[in-house]
mmCIF file of C-alpha atoms in Angstrom:
data_model
loop_
_atom_site.group_PDB
_atom_site.id
_atom_site.type_symbol
_atom_site.label_atom_id
_atom_site.label_comp_id
_atom_site.label_asym_id
_atom_site.label_seq_id
_atom_site.Cartn_x
_atom_site.Cartn_y
_atom_site.Cartn_z
ATOM 1 C CA MET K 1 0.000 0.000 0.000
ATOM 2 C CA SER K 2 1.029 3.605 -0.509
ATOM 3 C CA PHE K 3 -0.587 7.014 -0.295
ATOM 4 C CA GLN K 4 -0.612 9.832 -2.798
ATOM 5 C CA ILE K 5 -1.205 13.412 -1.677
ATOM 6 C CA HIS K 6 -2.778 15.648 -4.327
ATOM 7 C CA SER K 7 -2.498 19.340 -3.538
ATOM 8 C CA THR K 8 -2.906 22.795 -5.005
ATOM 9 C CA ILE K 9 -0.959 24.015 -1.952
ATOM 10 C CA LEU K 10 2.830 23.893 -2.260
ATOM 11 C CA ASP K 11 3.776 25.234 1.185
ATOM 12 C CA PRO K 12 5.435 22.360 3.111
ATOM 13 C CA GLU K 13 4.297 23.762 6.470
ATOM 14 C CA LYS K 14 0.651 23.527 5.390
ATOM 15 C CA LEU K 15 1.146 19.992 4.064
ATOM 16 C CA LYS K 16 3.144 18.746 7.066
ATOM 17 C CA PRO K 17 0.056 17.887 9.190
ATOM 18 C CA VAL K 18 -1.148 15.585 6.399
ATOM 19 C CA TRP K 19 2.070 13.606 6.159
ATOM 20 C CA ASP K 20 2.488 13.611 9.949
ATOM 21 C CA ILE K 21 -0.882 11.829 10.264
ATOM 22 C CA LEU K 22 -0.006 9.343 7.512
ATOM 23 C CA GLU K 23 3.321 8.531 9.181
ATOM 24 C CA ARG K 24 1.730 8.163 12.628
ATOM 25 C CA VAL K 25 -1.281 6.057 11.589
ATOM 26 C CA PHE K 26 0.454 4.088 8.817
ATOM 27 C CA PRO K 27 4.127 3.799 9.833
ATOM 28 C CA GLU K 28 6.421 2.294 7.217
ATOM 29 C CA THR K 29 3.885 3.011 4.451
ATOM 30 C CA PRO K 30 5.391 5.146 1.693
ATOM 31 C CA TRP K 31 3.658 8.312 0.563
ATOM 32 C CA PHE K 32 4.329 10.763 -2.213
ATOM 33 C CA GLY K 33 2.707 13.883 -3.538
ATOM 34 C CA ASN K 34 2.001 15.867 -6.620
ATOM 35 C CA SER K 35 0.838 19.361 -7.381
ATOM 36 C CA THR K 36 -2.454 19.621 -9.179
ATOM 37 C CA SER K 37 -4.821 22.331 -10.312
ATOM 38 C CA GLY K 38 -7.837 20.450 -9.013
ATOM 39 C CA ASN K 39 -8.667 17.456 -6.868
ATOM 40 C CA ILE K 40 -11.523 15.495 -8.367
ATOM 41 C CA VAL K 41 -13.397 12.959 -6.225
ATOM 42 C CA ASP K 42 -16.671 11.395 -7.375
ATOM 43 C CA CYS K 43 -16.719 13.816 -10.336
ATOM 44 C CA GLU K 44 -16.648 16.828 -7.994
ATOM 45 C CA GLN K 45 -13.814 19.269 -7.375
ATOM 46 C CA MET K 46 -12.738 18.892 -3.770
ATOM 47 C CA VAL K 47 -10.707 20.937 -1.301
ATOM 48 C CA ASP K 48 -7.102 21.969 -1.884
ATOM 49 C CA ILE K 49 -5.629 18.741 -0.465
ATOM 50 C CA SER K 50 -6.835 15.178 -0.956
ATOM 51 C CA VAL K 51 -5.217 11.809 -0.252
ATOM 52 C CA SER K 52 -5.686 8.576 -2.157
ATOM 53 C CA ALA K 53 -4.604 5.087 -1.102
ATOM 54 C CA ILE K 54 -3.017 2.701 -3.566
ATOM 55 C CA ILE K 55 -3.506 -0.904 -2.473
ATOM 56 C CA PHE K 56 -1.708 -3.695 -4.280
ATOM 57 C CA GLU K 57 -3.439 -7.042 -4.607
ATOM 58 C CA LYS K 58 -0.248 -9.088 -4.319
ATOM 59 C CA THR K 59 2.166 -8.651 -1.433
ATOM 60 C CA SER K 60 5.005 -9.277 -3.886
ATOM 61 C CA SER K 61 4.165 -6.096 -5.832
ATOM 62 C CA LYS K 62 6.889 -3.447 -5.788
ATOM 63 C CA PHE K 63 7.144 0.148 -6.870
ATOM 64 C CA LYS K 64 9.797 2.824 -6.904
ATOM 65 C CA ILE K 65 9.273 6.576 -6.719
ATOM 66 C CA VAL K 66 11.676 8.681 -8.762
ATOM 67 C CA GLN K 67 11.400 12.452 -9.098
ATOM 68 C CA TYR K 68 12.285 14.348 -12.263
ATOM 69 C CA ASP K 69 12.329 18.107 -12.825
ATOM 70 C CA LEU K 70 11.131 19.277 -16.246
ATOM 71 C CA SER K 71 12.617 22.715 -15.593
ATOM 72 C CA ARG K 72 16.090 21.158 -15.463
ATOM 73 C CA GLU K 73 15.843 18.257 -17.904
ATOM 74 C CA SER K 74 14.279 17.610 -21.296
ATOM 75 C CA VAL K 75 11.380 15.211 -21.765
ATOM 76 C CA GLY K 76 13.607 13.023 -23.936
ATOM 77 C CA GLY K 77 16.323 12.958 -21.284
ATOM 78 C CA ILE K 78 13.835 12.034 -18.583
ATOM 79 C CA ALA K 79 12.296 9.323 -20.781
ATOM 80 C CA GLY K 80 15.750 7.818 -21.284
ATOM 81 C CA GLN K 81 16.376 7.844 -17.533
ATOM 82 C CA ILE K 82 13.037 6.118 -16.883
ATOM 83 C CA VAL K 83 13.859 3.369 -19.383
ATOM 84 C CA ALA K 84 17.340 2.926 -17.865
ATOM 85 C CA GLU K 85 15.839 2.749 -14.365
ATOM 86 C CA ALA K 86 13.288 0.146 -15.474
ATOM 87 C CA ASP K 87 15.946 -1.918 -17.266
ATOM 88 C CA LYS K 88 18.101 -2.268 -14.145
ATOM 89 C CA ASP K 89 15.275 -3.704 -12.004
ATOM 90 C CA PRO K 90 14.281 -7.236 -13.083
ATOM 91 C CA TRP K 91 10.846 -6.839 -11.470
ATOM 92 C CA SER K 92 10.081 -3.643 -13.391
ATOM 93 C CA ARG K 93 7.734 -3.581 -16.378
ATOM 94 C CA LEU K 94 6.920 -0.606 -18.572
#
């Protein structure tokens, strides 16, 4: 399982209570976030911050979070890095 935080707010101090709760209630469960211009739940735009849970059916499922910055790298360069990252992990599939 993992959690994804969707937020229009980029201020870490305002987001900290959200990840503090996730870490306290679900220790050892990874979480990651993304900026978004709208959080849509049940076809309705929600508040500035929403959290979704990702639950894997098999306990053997794995995932890796890698961050890329489009302001520093080209799309082609990032795509090449993603392919290289996937190639070095035998469990990875694109």
